[in-house]
CSV table of C-alpha atoms in Angstrom, one decimal:
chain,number,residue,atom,x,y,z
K,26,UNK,CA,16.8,-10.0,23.4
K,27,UNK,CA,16.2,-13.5,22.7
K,28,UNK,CA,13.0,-15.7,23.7
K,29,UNK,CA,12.7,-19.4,24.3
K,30,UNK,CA,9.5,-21.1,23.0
K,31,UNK,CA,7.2,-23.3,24.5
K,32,UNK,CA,7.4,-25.6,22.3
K,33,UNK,CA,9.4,-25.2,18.5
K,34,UNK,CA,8.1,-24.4,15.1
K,35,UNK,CA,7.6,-26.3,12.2
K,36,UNK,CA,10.1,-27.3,10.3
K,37,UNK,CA,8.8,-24.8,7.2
K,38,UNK,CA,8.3,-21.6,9.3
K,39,UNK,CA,11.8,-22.4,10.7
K,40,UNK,CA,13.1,-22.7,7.1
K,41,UNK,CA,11.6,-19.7,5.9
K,42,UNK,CA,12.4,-17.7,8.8
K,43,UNK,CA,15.9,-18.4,8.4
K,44,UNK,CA,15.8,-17.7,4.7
K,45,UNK,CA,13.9,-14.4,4.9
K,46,UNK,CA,16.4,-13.1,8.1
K,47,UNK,CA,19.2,-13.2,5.4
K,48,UNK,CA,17.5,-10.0,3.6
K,49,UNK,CA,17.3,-8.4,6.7
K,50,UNK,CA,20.1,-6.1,7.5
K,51,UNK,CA,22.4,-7.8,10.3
K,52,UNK,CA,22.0,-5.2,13.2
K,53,UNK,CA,18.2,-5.9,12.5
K,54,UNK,CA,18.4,-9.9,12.1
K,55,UNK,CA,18.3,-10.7,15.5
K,56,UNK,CA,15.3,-8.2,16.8
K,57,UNK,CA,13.4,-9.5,13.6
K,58,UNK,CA,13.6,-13.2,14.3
K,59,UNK,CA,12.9,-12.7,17.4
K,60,UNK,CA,9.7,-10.9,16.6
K,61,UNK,CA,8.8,-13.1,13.9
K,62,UNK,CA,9.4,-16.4,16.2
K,63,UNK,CA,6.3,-14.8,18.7
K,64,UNK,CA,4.0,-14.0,16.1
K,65,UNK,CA,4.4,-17.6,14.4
K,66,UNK,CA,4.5,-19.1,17.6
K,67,UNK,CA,1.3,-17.1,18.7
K,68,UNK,CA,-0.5,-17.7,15.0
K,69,UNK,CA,0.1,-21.6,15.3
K,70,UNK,CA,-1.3,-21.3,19.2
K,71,UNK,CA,-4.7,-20.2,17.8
K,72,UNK,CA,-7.2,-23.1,17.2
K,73,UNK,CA,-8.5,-22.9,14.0
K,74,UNK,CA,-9.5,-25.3,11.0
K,75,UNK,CA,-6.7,-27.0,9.1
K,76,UNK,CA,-7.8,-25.0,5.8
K,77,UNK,CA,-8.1,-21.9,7.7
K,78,UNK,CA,-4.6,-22.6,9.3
K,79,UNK,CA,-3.0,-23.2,5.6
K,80,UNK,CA,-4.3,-19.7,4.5
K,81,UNK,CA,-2.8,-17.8,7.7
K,82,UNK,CA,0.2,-19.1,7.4
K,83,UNK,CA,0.7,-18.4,3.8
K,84,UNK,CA,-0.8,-15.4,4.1
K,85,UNK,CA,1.5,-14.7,7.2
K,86,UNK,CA,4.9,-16.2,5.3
K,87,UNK,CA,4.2,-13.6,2.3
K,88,UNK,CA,4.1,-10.7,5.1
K,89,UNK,CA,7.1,-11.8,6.7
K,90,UNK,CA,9.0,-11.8,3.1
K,91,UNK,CA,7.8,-8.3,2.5
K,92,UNK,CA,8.7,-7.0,6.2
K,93,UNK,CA,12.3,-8.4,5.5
K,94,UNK,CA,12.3,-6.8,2.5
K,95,UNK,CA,10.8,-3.5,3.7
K,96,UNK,CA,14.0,-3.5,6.0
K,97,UNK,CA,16.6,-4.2,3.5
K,98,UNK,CA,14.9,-1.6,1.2
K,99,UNK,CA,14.7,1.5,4.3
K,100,UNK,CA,18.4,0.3,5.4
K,101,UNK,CA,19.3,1.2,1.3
K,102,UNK,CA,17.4,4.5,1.3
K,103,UNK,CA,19.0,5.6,4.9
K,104,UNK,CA,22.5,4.6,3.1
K,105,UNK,CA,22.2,5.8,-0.4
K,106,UNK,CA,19.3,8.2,-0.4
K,107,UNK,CA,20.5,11.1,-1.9
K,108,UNK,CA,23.7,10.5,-2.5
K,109,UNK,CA,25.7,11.5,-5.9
K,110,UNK,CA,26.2,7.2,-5.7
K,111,UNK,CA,22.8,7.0,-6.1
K,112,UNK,CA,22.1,10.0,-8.7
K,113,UNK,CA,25.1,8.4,-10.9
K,114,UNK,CA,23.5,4.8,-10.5
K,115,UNK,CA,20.4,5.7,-11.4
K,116,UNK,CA,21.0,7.6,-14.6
K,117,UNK,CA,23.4,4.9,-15.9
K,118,UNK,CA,20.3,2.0,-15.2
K,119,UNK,CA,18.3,4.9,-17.3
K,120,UNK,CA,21.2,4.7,-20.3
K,121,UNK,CA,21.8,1.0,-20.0
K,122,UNK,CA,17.6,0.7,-20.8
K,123,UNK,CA,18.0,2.9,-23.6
K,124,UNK,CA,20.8,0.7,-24.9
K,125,UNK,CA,18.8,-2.6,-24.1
K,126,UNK,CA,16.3,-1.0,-26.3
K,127,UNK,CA,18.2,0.3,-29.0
K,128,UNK,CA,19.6,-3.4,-29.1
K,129,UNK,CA,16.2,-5.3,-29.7
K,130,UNK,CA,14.7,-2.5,-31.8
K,131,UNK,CA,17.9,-2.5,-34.3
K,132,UNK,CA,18.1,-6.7,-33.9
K,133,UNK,CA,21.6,-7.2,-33.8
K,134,UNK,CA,25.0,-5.5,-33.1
K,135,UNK,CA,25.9,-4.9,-37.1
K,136,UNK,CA,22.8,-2.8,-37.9
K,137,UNK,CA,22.8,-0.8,-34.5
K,138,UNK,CA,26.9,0.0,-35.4
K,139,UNK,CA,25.5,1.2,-38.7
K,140,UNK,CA,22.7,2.5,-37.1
K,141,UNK,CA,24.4,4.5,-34.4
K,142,UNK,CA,27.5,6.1,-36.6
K,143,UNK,CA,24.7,8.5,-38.2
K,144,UNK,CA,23.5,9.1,-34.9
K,145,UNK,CA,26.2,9.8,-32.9
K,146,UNK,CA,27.7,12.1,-35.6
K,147,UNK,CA,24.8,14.1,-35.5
K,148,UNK,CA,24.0,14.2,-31.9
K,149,UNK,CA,28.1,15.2,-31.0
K,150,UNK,CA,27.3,18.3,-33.6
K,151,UNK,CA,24.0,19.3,-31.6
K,152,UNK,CA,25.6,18.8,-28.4
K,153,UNK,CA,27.7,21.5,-27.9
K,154,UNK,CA,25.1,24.3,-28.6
K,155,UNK,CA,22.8,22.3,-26.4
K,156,UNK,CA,25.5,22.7,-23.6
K,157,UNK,CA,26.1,26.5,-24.4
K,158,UNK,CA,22.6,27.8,-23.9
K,159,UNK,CA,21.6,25.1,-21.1
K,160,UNK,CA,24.8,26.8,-19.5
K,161,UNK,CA,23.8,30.0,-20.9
K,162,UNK,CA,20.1,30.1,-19.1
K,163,UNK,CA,21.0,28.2,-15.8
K,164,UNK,CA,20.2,30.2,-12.7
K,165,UNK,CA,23.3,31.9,-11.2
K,166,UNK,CA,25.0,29.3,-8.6
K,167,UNK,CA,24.9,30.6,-4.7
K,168,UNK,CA,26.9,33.1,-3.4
K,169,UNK,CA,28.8,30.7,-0.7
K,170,UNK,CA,29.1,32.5,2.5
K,171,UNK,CA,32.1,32.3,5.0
K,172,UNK,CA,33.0,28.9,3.5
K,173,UNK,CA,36.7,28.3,3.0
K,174,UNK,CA,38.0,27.3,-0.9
K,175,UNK,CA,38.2,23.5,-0.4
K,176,UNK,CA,39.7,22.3,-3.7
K,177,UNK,CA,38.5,18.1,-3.7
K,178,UNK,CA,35.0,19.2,-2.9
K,179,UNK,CA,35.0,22.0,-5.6
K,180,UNK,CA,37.1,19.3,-7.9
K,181,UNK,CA,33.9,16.7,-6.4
K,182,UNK,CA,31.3,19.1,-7.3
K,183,UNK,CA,33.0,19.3,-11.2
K,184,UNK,CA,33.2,16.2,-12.0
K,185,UNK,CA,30.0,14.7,-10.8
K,186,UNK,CA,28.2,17.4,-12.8
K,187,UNK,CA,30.9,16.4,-16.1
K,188,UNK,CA,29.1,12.7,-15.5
K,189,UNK,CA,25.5,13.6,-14.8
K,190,UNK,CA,26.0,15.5,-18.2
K,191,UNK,CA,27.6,13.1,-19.9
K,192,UNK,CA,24.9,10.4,-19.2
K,193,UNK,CA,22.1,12.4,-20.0
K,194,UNK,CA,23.7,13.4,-22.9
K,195,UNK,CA,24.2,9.8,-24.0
K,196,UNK,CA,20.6,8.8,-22.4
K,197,UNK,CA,18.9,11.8,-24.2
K,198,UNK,CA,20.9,10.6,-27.4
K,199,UNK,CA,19.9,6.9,-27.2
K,200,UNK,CA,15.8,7.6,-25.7
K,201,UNK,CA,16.0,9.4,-29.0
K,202,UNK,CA,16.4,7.2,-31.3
K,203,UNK,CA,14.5,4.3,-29.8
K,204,UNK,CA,11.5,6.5,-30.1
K,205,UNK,CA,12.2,7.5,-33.8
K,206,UNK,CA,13.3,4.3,-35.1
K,207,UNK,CA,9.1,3.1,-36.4
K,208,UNK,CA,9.5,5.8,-38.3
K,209,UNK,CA,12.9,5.3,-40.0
K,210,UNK,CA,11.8,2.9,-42.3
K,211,UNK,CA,9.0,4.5,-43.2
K,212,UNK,CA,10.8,8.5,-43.6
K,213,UNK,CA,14.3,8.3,-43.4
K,214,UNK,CA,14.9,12.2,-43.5
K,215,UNK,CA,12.2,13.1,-41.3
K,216,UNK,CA,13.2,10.1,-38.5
K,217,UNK,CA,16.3,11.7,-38.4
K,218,UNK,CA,15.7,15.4,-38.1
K,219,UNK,CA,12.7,14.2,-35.5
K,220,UNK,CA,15.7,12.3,-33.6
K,221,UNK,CA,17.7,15.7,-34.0
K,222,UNK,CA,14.9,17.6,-32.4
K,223,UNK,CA,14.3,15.1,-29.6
K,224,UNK,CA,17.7,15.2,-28.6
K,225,UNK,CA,18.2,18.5,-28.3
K,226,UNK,CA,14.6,19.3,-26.3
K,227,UNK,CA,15.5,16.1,-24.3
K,228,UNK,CA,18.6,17.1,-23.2
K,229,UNK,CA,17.8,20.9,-22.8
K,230,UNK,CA,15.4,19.8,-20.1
K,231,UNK,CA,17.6,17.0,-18.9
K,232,UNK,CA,20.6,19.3,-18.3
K,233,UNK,CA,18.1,22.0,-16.9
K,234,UNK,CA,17.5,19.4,-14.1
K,235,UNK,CA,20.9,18.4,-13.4
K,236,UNK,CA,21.5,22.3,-12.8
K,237,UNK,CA,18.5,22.4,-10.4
K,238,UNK,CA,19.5,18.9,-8.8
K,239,UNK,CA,23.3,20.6,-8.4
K,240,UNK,CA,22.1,23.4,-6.6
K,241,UNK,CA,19.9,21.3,-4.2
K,242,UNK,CA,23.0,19.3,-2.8
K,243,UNK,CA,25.6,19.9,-0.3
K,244,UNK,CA,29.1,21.5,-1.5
K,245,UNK,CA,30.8,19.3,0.5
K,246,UNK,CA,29.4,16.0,0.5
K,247,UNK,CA,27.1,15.9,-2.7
K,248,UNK,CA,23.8,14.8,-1.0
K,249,UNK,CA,20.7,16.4,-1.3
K,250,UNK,CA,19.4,18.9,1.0
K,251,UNK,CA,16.3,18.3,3.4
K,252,UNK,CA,14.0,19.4,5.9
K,253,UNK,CA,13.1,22.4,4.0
K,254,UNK,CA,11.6,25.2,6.4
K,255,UNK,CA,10.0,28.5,5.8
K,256,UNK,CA,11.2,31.3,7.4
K,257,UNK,CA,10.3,34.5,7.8
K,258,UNK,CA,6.2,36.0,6.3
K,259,UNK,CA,5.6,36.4,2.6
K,260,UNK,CA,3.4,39.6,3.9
K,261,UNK,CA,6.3,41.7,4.4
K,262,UNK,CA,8.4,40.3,1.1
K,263,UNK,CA,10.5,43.9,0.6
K,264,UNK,CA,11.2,44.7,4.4
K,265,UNK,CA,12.8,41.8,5.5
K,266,UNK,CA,14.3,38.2,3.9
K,267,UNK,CA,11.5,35.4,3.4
K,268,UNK,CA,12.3,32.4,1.5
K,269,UNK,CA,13.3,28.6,2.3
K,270,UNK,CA,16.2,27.2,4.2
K,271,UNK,CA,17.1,23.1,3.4
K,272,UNK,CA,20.1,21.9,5.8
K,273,UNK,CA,23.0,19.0,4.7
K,274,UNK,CA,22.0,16.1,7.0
K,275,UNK,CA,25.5,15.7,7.8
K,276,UNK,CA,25.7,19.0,9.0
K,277,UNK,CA,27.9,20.7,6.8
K,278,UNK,CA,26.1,23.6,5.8
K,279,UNK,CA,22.5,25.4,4.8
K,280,UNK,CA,20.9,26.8,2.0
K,281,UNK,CA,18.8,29.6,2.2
K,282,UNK,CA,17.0,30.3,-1.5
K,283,UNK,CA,14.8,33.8,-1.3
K,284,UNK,CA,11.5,33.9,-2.3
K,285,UNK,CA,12.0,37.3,-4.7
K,286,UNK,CA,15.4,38.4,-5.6
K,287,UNK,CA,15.6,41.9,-4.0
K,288,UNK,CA,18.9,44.1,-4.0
K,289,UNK,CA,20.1,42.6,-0.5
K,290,UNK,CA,19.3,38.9,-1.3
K,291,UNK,CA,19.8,38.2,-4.8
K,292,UNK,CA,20.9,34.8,-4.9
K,293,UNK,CA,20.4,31.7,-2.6
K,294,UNK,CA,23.3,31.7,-0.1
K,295,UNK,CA,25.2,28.3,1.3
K,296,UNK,CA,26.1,28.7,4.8
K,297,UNK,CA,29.2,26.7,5.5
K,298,UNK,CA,28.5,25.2,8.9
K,299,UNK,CA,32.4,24.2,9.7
K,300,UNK,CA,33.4,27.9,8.4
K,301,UNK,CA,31.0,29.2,10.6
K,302,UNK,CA,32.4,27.3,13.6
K,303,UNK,CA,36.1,27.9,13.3
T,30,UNK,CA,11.8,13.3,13.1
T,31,UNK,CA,8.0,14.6,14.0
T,32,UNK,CA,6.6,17.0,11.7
T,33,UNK,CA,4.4,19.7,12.6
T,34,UNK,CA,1.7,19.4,10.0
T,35,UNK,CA,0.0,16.1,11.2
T,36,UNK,CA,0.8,13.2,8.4
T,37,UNK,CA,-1.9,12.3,5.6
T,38,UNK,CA,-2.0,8.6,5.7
T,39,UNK,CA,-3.6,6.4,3.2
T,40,UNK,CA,-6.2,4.5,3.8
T,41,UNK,CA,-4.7,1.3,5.3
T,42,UNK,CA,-2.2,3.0,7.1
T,43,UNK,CA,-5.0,5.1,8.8
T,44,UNK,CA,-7.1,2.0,9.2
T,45,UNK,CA,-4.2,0.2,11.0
T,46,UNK,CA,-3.0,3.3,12.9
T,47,UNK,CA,-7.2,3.9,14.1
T,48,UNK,CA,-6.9,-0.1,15.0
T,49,UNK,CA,-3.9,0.3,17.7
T,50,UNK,CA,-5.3,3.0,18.6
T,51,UNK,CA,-8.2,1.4,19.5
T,52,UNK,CA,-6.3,-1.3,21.7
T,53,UNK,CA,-5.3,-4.3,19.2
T,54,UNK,CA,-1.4,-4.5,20.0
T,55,UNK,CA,-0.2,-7.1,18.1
T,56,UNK,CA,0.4,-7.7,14.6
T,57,UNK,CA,-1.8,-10.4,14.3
T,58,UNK,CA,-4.7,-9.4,16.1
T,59,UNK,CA,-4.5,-6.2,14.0
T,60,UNK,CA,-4.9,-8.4,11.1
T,61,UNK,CA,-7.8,-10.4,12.1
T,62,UNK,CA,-9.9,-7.2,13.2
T,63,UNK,CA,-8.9,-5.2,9.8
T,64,UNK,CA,-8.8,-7.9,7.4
T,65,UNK,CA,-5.8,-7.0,5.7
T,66,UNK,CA,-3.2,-9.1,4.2
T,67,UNK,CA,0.2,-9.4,6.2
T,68,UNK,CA,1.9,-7.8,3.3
T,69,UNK,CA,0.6,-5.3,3.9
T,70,UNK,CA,-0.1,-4.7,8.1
T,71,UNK,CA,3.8,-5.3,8.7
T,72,UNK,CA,5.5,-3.1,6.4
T,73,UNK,CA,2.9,0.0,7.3
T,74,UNK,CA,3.3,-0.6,11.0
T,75,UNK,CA,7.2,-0.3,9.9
T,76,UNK,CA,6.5,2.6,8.1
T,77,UNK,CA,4.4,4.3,11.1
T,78,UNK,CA,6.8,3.6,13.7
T,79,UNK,CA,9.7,5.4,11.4
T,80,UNK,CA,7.3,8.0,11.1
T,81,UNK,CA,7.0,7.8,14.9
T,82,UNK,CA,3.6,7.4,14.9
T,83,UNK,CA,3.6,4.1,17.2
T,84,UNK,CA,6.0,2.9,18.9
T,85,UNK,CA,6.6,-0.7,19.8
T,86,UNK,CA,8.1,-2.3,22.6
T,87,UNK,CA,8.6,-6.1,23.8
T,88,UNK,CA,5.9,-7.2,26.7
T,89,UNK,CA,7.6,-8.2,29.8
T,90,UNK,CA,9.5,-11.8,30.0
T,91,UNK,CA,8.1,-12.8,33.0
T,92,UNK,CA,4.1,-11.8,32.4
T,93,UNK,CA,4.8,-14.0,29.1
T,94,UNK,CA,6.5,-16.8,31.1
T,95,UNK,CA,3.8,-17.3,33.1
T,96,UNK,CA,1.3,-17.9,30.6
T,97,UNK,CA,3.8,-20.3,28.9
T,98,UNK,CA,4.1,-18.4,25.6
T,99,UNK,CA,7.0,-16.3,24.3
T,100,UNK,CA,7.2,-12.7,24.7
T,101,UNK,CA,5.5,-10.4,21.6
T,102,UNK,CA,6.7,-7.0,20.3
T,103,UNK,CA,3.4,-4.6,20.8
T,104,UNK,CA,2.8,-1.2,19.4
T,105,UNK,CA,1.5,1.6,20.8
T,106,UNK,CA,0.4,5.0,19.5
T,107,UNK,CA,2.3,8.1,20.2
T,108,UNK,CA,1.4,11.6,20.6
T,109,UNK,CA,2.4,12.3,17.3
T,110,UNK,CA,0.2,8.7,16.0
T,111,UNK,CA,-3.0,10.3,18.1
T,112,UNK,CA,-3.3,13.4,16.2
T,113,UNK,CA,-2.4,11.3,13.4
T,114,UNK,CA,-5.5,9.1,13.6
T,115,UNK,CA,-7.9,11.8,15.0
T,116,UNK,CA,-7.0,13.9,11.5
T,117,UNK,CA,-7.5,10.6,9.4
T,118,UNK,CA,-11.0,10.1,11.4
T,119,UNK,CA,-11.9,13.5,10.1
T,120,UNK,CA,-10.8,12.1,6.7
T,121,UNK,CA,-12.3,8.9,6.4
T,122,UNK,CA,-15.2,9.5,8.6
T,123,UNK,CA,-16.5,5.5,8.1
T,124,UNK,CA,-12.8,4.6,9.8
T,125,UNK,CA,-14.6,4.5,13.2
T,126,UNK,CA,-17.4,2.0,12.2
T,127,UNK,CA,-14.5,-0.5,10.6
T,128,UNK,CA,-13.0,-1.6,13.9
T,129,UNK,CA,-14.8,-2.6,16.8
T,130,UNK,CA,-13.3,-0.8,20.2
T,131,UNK,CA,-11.1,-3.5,21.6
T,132,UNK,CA,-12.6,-4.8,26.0
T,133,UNK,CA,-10.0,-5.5,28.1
């Protein structure tokens, strides 16, 4: 739909309207300028005094930045929201801040090398028992109903759970000893079995999540799981299943988690939706 | 989608939502009544019509041709945007007394 105006805009609220349709997402562009062409059209129609005026229309050109943005933003989180993308993306911004940090606290490349051989030595000996018992004391995974062995998603599955615990590891290392470092100058020994600690209690509760966040995504497709729905009534818990279903936007499967572990239900099942099909 | 439980809204968005409700169509004109910044009217009447709340359409070519101005997107509340603002009346019970009730 496009509208003809009466009479044009100024030159300004054409430049700016151009300039802000570039952040909006191009199956949007054309609705949006449309929309934004009335309303400045219809904001310049209305008498009013000159200052008055100036202060609508800047007022007016900061809400038409933000609506462009606003679009570009929801078109991102329709794309990438829960996505491993996303997950991996996110955690490496979190590791490349920890580095940035590590950087300026240590002021300069030669003294972080120095800095950072300790650390690393210490922190690859800690890491494997922190591995074992987060491994050790994770939930047990789903039983996965009527699905067919599929072995790039299971290979999928692997290796993005190999990354997120890689960069937490190296987050959880490197958070560590940005937040021990006042004290290294001060107590040497107790900076460094402080950063020991923190590591391990960091990445205990960092791996802890990436278990948690593993189970909450699809087994195909790696995104998270919505629209979580209650079914069945908590008053009758040992005669019949209650607990919470979340279904793969895509459509490839559910989740149903009990709410108690009883002998029939013990673990949270994933209901292929293609097996289930065929 | 439409939830079941009817959506808590915050403040402004409730304000905004109570103001189409009340008859103010347009972006603008739900400015001038509220008195809130552009910022932030547009992206929370973007954010209610994703959450289906309101709904907005385009006004007719020809009713806008004849009054020599271009057609203007509207919005409108939905069933969903109705029990919406009647729960966030019952939450912000001075919401009523913000926004005068719009005469045709």
């Amino acid at each position: 739909m496009s509208h003809h105006l009466p009479t044009p805009l100024p030159h300004f609220d054409r430049a700016l309207l151009h300039a802000a349709a570039t952040l909006v997402p191009s199956s949007e562009r054309e609705d949006w300028l449309d929309s934004w062409q009335a309303e400045l059209w219809h904001m310049h129609s209305r008498r009013r005094s000159r200052f008055a005026s100036l202060r609508l229309l800047a007022d007016v050109s900061y809400g038409l930045v933000l609506d462009a943005l606003w679009l570009r933003t929801e078109s991102w989180r329709r794309t990438f929201g829960g996505t491993p993308v996303l997950c991996i993306a996110s955690l490496f911004t979190l590791c490349s801040a920890a580095l940035f940090l590590a950087f300026a606290l240590n002021s300069g490349n030669h003294q972080l090398a120095l800095h950072f051989r300790a650390i690393v030595g210490r922190s690859l000996g800690a890491a494997p028992l922190v591995i074992f018992v987060a491994y050790a004391t994770a939930s047990p995974s789903h039983v996965e109903q009527g699905s067919r062995i599929r072995p790039i998603s299971w290979l999928n599955r692997k290796f993005f759970l190999f990354l997120k615990t890689l960069l937490i590891l190296l987050f959880t290392c490197l958070i560590s000893t940005d937040i021990t470092h006042p004290l290294h100058s001060i107590f040497p020994l107790t900076a460094d079995l402080l950063q020991v600690l923190a590591f391990v209690l960091f990445s205990l509760l960092g791996l802890r999540w990436a278990f948690i966040d593993q189970e909450q995504r699809c087994k195909q497709c790696l995104r998270l799981l919505t629209t979580p729905a209650r079914v069945g009534r908590p008053s009758r818990n040992l005669l019949e299943w209650n607990g919470t279903e979340q279904v793969c936007k895509q459509g490839h499967g559910t989740l149903s988690v009990p709410e108690i572990e009883t002998s029939w239900h013990q673990y949270s099942q994933w209901i292929d939706q293609v097996s289930e099909a065929a | 989608m439409p939830s079941a439980t009817p959506t808590r809204l915050s403040h402004s968005a409730a304000l905004i939502l109570k103001t189409i409700s009340l008859g103010y169509r347009f972006g603008l004109d739900v400015m001038e009544v509220t008195g809130l910044p552009s910022g932030t009217v547009y992206p929370a009447l973007r954010r209610l019509e994703r959450d289906q709340l309101v709904e907005s359409k385009w006004e007719p070519e020809d009713e806008a041709f004849a009054s020599n101005r271009p057609a203007r997107r509207y919005y409108q509340v939905t069933r969903a945007g109705k029990a919406a603002a009647l729960a966030a009346t019952e939450r912000y019970p001075l919401l009523a007394r913000l926004v005068p009730e719009k005469h045709a």
